[in-house]
CSV table of C-alpha atoms and ligand atoms in Angstrom, one decimal:
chain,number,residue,atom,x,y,z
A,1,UNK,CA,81.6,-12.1,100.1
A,2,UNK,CA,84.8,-11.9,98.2
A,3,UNK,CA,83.0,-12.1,95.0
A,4,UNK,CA,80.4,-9.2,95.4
A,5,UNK,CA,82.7,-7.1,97.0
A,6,UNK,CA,84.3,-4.2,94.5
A,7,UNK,CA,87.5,-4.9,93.5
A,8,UNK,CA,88.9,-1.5,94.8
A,9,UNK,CA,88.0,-2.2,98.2
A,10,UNK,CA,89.1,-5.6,98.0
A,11,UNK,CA,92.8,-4.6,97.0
A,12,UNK,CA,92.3,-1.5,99.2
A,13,UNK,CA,95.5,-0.9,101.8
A,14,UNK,CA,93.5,0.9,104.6
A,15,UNK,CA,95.0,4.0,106.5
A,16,UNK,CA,97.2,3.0,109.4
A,17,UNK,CA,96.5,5.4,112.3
A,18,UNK,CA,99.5,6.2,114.9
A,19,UNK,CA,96.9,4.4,117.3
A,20,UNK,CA,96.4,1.7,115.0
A,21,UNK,CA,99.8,1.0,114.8
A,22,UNK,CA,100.8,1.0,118.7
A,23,UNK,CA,97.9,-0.5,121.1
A,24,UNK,CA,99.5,-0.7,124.3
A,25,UNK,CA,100.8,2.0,127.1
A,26,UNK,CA,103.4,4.4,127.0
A,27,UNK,CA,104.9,6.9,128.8
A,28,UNK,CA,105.4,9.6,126.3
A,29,UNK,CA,103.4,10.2,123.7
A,30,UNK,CA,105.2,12.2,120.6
A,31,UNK,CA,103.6,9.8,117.3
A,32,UNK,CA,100.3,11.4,116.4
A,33,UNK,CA,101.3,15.3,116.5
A,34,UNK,CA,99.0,15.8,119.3
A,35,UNK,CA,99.2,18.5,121.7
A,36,UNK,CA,100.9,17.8,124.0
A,37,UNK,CA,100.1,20.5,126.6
A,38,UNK,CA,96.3,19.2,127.0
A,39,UNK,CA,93.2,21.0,125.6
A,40,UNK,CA,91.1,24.3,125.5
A,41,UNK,CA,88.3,22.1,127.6
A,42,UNK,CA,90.5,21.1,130.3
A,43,UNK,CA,88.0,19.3,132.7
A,44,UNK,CA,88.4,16.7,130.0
A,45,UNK,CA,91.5,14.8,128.6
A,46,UNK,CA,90.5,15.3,125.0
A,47,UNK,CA,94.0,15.7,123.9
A,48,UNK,CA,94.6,12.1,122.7
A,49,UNK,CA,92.8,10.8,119.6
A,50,UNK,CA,90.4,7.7,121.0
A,51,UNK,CA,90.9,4.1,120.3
A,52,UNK,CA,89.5,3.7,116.4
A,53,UNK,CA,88.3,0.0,117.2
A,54,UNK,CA,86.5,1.5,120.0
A,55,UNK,CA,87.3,-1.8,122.0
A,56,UNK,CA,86.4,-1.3,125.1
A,57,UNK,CA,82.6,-0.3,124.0
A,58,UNK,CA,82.7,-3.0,121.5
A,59,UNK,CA,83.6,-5.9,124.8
A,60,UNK,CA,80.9,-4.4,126.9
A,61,UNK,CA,78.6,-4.4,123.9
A,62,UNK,CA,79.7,-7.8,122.7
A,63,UNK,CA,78.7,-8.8,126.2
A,64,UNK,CA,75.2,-7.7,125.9
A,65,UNK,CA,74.5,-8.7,122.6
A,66,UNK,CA,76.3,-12.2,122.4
A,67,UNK,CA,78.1,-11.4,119.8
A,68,UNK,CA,82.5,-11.1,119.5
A,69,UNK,CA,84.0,-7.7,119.3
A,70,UNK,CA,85.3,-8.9,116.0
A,71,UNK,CA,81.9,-9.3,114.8
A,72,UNK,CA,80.9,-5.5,115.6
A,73,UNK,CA,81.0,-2.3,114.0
A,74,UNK,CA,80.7,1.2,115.6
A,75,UNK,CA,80.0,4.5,113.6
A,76,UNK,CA,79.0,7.9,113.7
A,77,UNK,CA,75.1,6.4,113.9
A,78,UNK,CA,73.8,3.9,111.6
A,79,UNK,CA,73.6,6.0,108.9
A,80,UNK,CA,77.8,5.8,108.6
A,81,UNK,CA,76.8,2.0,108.5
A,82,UNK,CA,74.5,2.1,105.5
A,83,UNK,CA,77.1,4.8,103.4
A,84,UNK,CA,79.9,2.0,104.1
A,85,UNK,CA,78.1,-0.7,103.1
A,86,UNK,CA,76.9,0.7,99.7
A,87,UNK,CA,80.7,1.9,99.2
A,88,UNK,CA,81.7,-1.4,100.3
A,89,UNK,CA,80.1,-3.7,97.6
A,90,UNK,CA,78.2,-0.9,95.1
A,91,UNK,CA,80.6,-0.3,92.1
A,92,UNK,CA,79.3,3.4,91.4
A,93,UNK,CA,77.4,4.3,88.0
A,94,UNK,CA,77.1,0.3,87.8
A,95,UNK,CA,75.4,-1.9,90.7
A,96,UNK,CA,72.3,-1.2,92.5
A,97,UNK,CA,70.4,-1.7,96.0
A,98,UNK,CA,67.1,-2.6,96.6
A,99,UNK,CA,65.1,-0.7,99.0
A,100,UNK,CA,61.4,-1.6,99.9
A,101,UNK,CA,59.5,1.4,100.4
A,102,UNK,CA,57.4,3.1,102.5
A,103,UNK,CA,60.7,2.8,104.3
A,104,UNK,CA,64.2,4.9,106.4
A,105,UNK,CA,65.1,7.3,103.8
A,106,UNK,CA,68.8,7.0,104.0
A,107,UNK,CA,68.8,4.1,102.3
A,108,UNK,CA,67.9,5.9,98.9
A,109,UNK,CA,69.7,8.6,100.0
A,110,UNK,CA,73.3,7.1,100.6
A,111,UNK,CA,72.8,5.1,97.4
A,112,UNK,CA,72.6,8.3,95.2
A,113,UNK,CA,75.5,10.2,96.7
A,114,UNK,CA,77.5,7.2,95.9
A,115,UNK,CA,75.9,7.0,92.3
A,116,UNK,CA,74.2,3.6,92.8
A,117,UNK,CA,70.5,2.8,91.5
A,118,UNK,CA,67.9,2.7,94.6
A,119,UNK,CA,65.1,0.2,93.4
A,120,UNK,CA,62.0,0.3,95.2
A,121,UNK,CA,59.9,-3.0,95.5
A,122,UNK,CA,57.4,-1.4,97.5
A,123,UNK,CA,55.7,-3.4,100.9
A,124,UNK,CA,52.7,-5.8,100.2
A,125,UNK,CA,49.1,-4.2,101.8
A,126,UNK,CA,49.7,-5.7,104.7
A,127,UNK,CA,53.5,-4.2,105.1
A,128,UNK,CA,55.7,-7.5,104.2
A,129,UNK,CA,58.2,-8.3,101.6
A,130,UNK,CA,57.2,-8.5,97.9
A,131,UNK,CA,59.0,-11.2,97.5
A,132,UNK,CA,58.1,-11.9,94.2
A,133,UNK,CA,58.7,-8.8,93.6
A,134,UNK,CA,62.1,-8.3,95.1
A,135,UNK,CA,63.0,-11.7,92.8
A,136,UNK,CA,62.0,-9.9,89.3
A,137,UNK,CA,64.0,-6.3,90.2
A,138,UNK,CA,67.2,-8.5,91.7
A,139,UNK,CA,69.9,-8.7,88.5
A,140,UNK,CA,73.4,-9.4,88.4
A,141,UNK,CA,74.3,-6.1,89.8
A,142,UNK,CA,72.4,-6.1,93.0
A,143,UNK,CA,74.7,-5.9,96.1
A,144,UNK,CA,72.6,-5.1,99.0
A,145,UNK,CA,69.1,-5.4,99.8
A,146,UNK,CA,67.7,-3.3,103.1
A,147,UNK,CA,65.2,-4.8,105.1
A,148,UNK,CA,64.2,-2.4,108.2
A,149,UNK,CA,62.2,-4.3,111.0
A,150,UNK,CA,60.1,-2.9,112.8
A,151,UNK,CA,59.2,-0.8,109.5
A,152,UNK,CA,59.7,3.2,109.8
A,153,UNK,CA,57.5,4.6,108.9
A,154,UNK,CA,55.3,2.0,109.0
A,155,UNK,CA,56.1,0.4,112.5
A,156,UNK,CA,55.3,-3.1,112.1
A,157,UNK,CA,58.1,-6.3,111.6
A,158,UNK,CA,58.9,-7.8,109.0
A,159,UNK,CA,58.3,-11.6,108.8
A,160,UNK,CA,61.3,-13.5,109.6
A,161,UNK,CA,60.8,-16.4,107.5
A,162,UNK,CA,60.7,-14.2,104.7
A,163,UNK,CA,64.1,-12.2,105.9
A,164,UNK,CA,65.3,-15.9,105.4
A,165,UNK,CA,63.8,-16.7,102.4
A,166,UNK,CA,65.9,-13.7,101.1
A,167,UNK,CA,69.2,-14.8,102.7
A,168,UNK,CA,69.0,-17.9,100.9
A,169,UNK,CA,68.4,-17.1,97.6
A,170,UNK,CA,70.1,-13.8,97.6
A,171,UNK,CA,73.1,-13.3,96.5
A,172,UNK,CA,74.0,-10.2,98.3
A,173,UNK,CA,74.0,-9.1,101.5
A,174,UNK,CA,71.3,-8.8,103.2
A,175,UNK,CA,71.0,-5.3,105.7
A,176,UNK,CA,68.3,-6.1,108.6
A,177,UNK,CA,67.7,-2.6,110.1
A,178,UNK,CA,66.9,-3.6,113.9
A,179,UNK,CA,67.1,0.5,115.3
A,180,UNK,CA,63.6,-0.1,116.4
A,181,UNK,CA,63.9,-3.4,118.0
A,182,UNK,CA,64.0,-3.0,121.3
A,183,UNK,CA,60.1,-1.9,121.1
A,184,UNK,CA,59.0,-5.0,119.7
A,185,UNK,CA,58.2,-8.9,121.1
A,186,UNK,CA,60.2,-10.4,118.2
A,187,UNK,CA,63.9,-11.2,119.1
A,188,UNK,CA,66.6,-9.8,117.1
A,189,UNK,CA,67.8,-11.8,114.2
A,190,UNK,CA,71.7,-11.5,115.7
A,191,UNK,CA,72.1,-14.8,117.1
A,192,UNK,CA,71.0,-15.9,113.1
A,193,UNK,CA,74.4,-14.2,112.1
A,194,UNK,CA,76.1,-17.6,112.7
A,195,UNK,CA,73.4,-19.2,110.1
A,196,UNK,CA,73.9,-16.7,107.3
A,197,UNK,CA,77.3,-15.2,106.3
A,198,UNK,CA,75.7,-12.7,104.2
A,199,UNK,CA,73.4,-10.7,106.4
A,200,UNK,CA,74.3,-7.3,108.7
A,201,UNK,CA,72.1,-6.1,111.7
A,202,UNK,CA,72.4,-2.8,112.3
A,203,UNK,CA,71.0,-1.6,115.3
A,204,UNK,CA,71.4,2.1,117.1
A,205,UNK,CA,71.9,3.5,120.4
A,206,UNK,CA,69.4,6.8,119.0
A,207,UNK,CA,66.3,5.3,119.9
A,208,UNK,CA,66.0,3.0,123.0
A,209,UNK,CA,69.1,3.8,124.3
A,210,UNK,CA,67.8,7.7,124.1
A,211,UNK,CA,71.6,8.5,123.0
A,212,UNK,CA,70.8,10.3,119.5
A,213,UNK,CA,73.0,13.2,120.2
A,214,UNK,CA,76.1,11.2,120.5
A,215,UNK,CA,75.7,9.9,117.2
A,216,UNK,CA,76.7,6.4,117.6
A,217,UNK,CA,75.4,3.4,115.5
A,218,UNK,CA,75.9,-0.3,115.4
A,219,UNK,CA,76.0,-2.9,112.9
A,220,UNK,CA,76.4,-6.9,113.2
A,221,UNK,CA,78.3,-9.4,110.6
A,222,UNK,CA,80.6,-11.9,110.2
A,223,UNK,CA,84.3,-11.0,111.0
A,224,UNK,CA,84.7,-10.9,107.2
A,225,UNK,CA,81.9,-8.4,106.6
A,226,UNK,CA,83.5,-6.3,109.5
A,227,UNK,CA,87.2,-6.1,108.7
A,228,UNK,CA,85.8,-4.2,105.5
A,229,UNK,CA,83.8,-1.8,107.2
A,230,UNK,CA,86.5,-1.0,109.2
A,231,UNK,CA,88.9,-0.7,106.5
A,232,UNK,CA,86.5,2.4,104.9
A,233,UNK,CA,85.9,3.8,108.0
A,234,UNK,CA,87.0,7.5,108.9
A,235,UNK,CA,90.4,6.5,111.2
A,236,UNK,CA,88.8,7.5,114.6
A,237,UNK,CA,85.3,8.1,113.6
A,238,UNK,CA,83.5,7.6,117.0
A,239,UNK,CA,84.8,10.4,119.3
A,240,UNK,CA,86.7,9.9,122.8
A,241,UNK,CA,83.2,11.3,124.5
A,242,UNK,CA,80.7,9.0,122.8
A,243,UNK,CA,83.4,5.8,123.6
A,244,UNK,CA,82.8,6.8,127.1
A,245,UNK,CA,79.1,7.5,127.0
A,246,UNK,CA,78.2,4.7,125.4
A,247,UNK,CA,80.8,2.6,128.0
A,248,UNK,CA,78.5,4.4,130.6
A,249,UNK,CA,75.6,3.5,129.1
A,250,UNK,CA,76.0,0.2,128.5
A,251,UNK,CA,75.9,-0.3,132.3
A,252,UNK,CA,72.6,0.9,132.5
A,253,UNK,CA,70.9,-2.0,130.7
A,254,UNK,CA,67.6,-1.7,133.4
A,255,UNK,CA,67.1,2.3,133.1
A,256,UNK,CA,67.0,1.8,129.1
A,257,UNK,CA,64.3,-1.5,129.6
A,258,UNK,CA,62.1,0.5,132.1
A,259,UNK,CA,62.3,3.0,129.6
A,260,UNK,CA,60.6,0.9,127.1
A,261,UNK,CA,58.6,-0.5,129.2
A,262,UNK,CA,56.8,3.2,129.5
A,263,UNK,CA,57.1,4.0,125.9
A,264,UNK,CA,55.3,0.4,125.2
A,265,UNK,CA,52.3,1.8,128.2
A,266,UNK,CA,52.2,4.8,126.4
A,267,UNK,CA,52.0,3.3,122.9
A,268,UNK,CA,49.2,1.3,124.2
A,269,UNK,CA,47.5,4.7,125.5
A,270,UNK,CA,47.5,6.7,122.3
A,271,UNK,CA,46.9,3.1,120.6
A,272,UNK,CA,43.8,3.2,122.7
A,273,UNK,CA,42.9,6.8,122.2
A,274,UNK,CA,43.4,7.8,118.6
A,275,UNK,CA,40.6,5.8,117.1
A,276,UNK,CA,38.5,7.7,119.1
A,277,UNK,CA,38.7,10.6,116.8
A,278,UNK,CA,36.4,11.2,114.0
A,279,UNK,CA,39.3,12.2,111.6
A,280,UNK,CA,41.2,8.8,112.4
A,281,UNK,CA,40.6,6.2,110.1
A,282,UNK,CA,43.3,3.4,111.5
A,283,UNK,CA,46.6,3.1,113.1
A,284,UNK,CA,49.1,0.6,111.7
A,285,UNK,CA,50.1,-2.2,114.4
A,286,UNK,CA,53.3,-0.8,115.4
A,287,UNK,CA,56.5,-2.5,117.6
A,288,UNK,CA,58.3,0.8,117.3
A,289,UNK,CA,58.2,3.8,119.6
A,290,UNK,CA,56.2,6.0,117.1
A,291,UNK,CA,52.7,5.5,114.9
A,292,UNK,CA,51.7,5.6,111.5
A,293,UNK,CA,48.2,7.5,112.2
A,294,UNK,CA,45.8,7.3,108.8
A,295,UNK,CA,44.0,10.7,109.2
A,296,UNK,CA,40.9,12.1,106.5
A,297,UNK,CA,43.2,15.6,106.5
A,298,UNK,CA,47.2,15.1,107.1
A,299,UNK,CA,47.6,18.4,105.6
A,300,UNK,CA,45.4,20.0,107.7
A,301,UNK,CA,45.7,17.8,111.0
A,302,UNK,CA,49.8,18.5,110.5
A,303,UNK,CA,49.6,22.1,110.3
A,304,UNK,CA,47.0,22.9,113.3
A,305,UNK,CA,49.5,20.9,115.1
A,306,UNK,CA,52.6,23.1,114.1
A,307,UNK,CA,50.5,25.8,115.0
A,308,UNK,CA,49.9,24.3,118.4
A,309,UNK,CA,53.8,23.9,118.9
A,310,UNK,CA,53.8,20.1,118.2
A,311,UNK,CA,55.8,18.3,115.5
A,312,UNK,CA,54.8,15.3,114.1
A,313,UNK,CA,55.8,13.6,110.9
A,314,UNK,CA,53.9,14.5,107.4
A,315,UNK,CA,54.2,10.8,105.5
A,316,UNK,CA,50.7,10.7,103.8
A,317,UNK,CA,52.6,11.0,100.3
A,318,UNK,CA,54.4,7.5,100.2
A,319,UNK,CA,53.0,4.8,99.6
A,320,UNK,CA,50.7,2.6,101.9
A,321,UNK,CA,50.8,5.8,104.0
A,322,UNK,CA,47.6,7.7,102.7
A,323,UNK,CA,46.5,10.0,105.4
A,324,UNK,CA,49.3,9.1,107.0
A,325,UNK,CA,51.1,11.2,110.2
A,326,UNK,CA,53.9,9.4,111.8
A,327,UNK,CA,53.7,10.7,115.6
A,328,UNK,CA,57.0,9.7,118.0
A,329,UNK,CA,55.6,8.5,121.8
A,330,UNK,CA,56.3,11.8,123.8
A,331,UNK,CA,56.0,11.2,127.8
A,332,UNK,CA,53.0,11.2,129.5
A,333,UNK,CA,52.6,14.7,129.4
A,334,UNK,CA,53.2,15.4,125.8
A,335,UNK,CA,50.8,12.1,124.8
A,336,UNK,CA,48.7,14.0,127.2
A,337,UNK,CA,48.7,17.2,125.1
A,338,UNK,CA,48.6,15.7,122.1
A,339,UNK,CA,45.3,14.2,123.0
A,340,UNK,CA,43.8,17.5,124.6
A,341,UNK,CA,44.6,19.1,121.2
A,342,UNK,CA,43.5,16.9,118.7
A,343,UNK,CA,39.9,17.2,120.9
A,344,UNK,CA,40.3,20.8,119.9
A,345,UNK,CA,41.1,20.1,116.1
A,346,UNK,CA,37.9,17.9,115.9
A,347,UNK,CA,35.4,20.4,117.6
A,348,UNK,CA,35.3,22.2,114.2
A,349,UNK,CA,35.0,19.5,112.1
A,350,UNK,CA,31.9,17.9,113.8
A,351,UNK,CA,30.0,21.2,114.0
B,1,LIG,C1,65.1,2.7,110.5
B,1,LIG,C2,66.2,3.6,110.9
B,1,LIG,N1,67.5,3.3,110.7
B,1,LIG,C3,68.5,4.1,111.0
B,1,LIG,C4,68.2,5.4,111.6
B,1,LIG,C5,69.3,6.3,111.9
B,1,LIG,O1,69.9,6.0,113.1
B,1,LIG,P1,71.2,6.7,113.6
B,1,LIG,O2,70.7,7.8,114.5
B,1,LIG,O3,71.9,5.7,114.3
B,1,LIG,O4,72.0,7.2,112.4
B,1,LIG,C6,66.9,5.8,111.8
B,1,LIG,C7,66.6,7.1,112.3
B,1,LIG,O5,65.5,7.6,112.4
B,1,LIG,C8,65.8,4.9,111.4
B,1,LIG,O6,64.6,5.2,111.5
């Protein structure tokens, strides 16, 4: 790790917070120019910056996920996760990522504000690694290489073996991007963190966990990996709130599961259903809790639906995603009118 890291951030003294610097309980508070009074909210005591290890989450979590507090990192979603990463080990103007398209946008997107190369290798037909392909673009410079399974947009997994093939031959880090995972069969690579001290799971409490207003993301590594993250971070960058939501939420393991377990029905339903229209051509096998939907008219299909007050995702311009709509699984209802509608849309095209 040492040797891939940039040099900056390996000398780099992070910022030590007041709450950094004192962890236990006090009486009076007077170190982190707080006030002192309380807060303009005062049904909550927001008046105290929160913990910047966010421990307490990170035990519960740890718990859950069989993995060490030490060996987690918490940030404002898992976008924070992928910026710190790149500014971790990409030397700007100099190193590059590689990024396996059709795939999460951020990845491309972090990599240019932080003036580091993005190159694709795009997916095989059949949505898996290139690796042959990934082996040819991989030079001296390339730090990171992100891997997102299941696939947005696409929705399947990613073969594990290959995911392994990479983290033995690689000589980078290798990001797995699990935020989809808890819609799949296949397990989470996170009890492979002991076999490979270059790979990082990130994983999200915006999907499954139905938490995506609180902004809080998730990534697994070795203690190593972690101390740097944390070393970037913003000093207290997951908010008092979201510590205790997420605390909250971690308790409610079997809501979140018999969620899922409705999403996966309803999957199945529209799964079931979309094929049936003469405007479908195919829906990519997905383990995600949306669908890549190839459609004759994406254009068309996406607008009548905008019309019709529903948003879907236009993704028929990247590649392996002709025709393409991504469509999120609504609740019963919404599947429900999505259905009814696209029986209108056809009407007109089979006259
Ligand atoms: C693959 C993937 N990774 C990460 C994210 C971002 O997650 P967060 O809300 O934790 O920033 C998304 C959001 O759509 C995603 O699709």
């Amino acid at each position: 790790m040492k040797t891939i890291l940039r040099p900056n951030i390996a000398a780099l003294v992070p910022y030590s917070s007041a709450r950094d610097e004192f962890k236990g309980t006090a009486e009076v508070y007077l170190d982190a120019n707080e006030n002192s009074l309380g807060s303009a909210i005062d049904t909550h005591t927001l008046n105290r910056y929160p913990d910047p290890l966010q421990l307490k989450v990170k035990e519960k979590l740890g718990k859950i996920k069989g993995v060490a507090p030490a060996n987690i990192f918490l940030g404002n979603g898992s976008d924070e996760a992928i910026d710190i990463l790149i500014r971790a080990f990409c030397n700007p103007g100099k190193d590059n990522i590689i990024i396996l398209p059709p795939t999460y946008g951020m990845y491309e997107v972090a990599a240019k504000i932080n003036d580091v190369t993005a190159k694709a290798v795009n997916l095989t037909k059949d949505a898996q690694l290139n690796l042959a392909g990934i082996k040819v673009a991989t030079d001296k410079n390339t730090k990171l290489i992100f891997v997102c399974t299941p696939n947005n947009p696409t929705g399947g997994t990613i073969r594990k073996a290959d995911i392994e093939t990479l983290l033995n031959t690689f000589n980078g880090v290798v990001v797995v991007d699990e935020a989809y995972i808890d819609f799949a069969d296949e397990a989470s690579m996170i009890q492979d963190l002991i076999k490979y001290p270059n790979l990082v799971i990130m994983q999200t409490f915006s999907k499954a966990w139905g938490l995506a207003g609180l902004r809080v993301g998730m990534a697994f590594a070795s203690n190593e990996i972690i101390s740097v993250m944390n070393k970037i971070k913003a000093p207290y960058n997951v908010g008092e709130l979201a510590q205790q939501l997420i605390a909250k939420a971690l308790e409610n393991k079997e809501g979140v599961n018999k969620m899922v377990n409705v999403l996966k029905q309803e999957r199945a339903v529209l799964v079931e259903k979309l094929p049936t229209f003469s405007f479908v051509k195919g829906i990519l096998p997905s383990r995600a809790n949306f669908l890549l939907v190839k459609t004759t008219c994406p254009n068309e299909l996406y607008g009548y639906l905008i019309d019709n007050n529903v948003v879907v995702r236009n993704r028929a311009s990247l590649p392996l995603c002709e025709g393409g709509l991504r469509i999120t699984v609504g609740t019963p209802e919404e599947n429900k009118k999505l259905l009814a509608l696209l029986s209108t849309f056809e009407k007109p095209l089979t006259k």
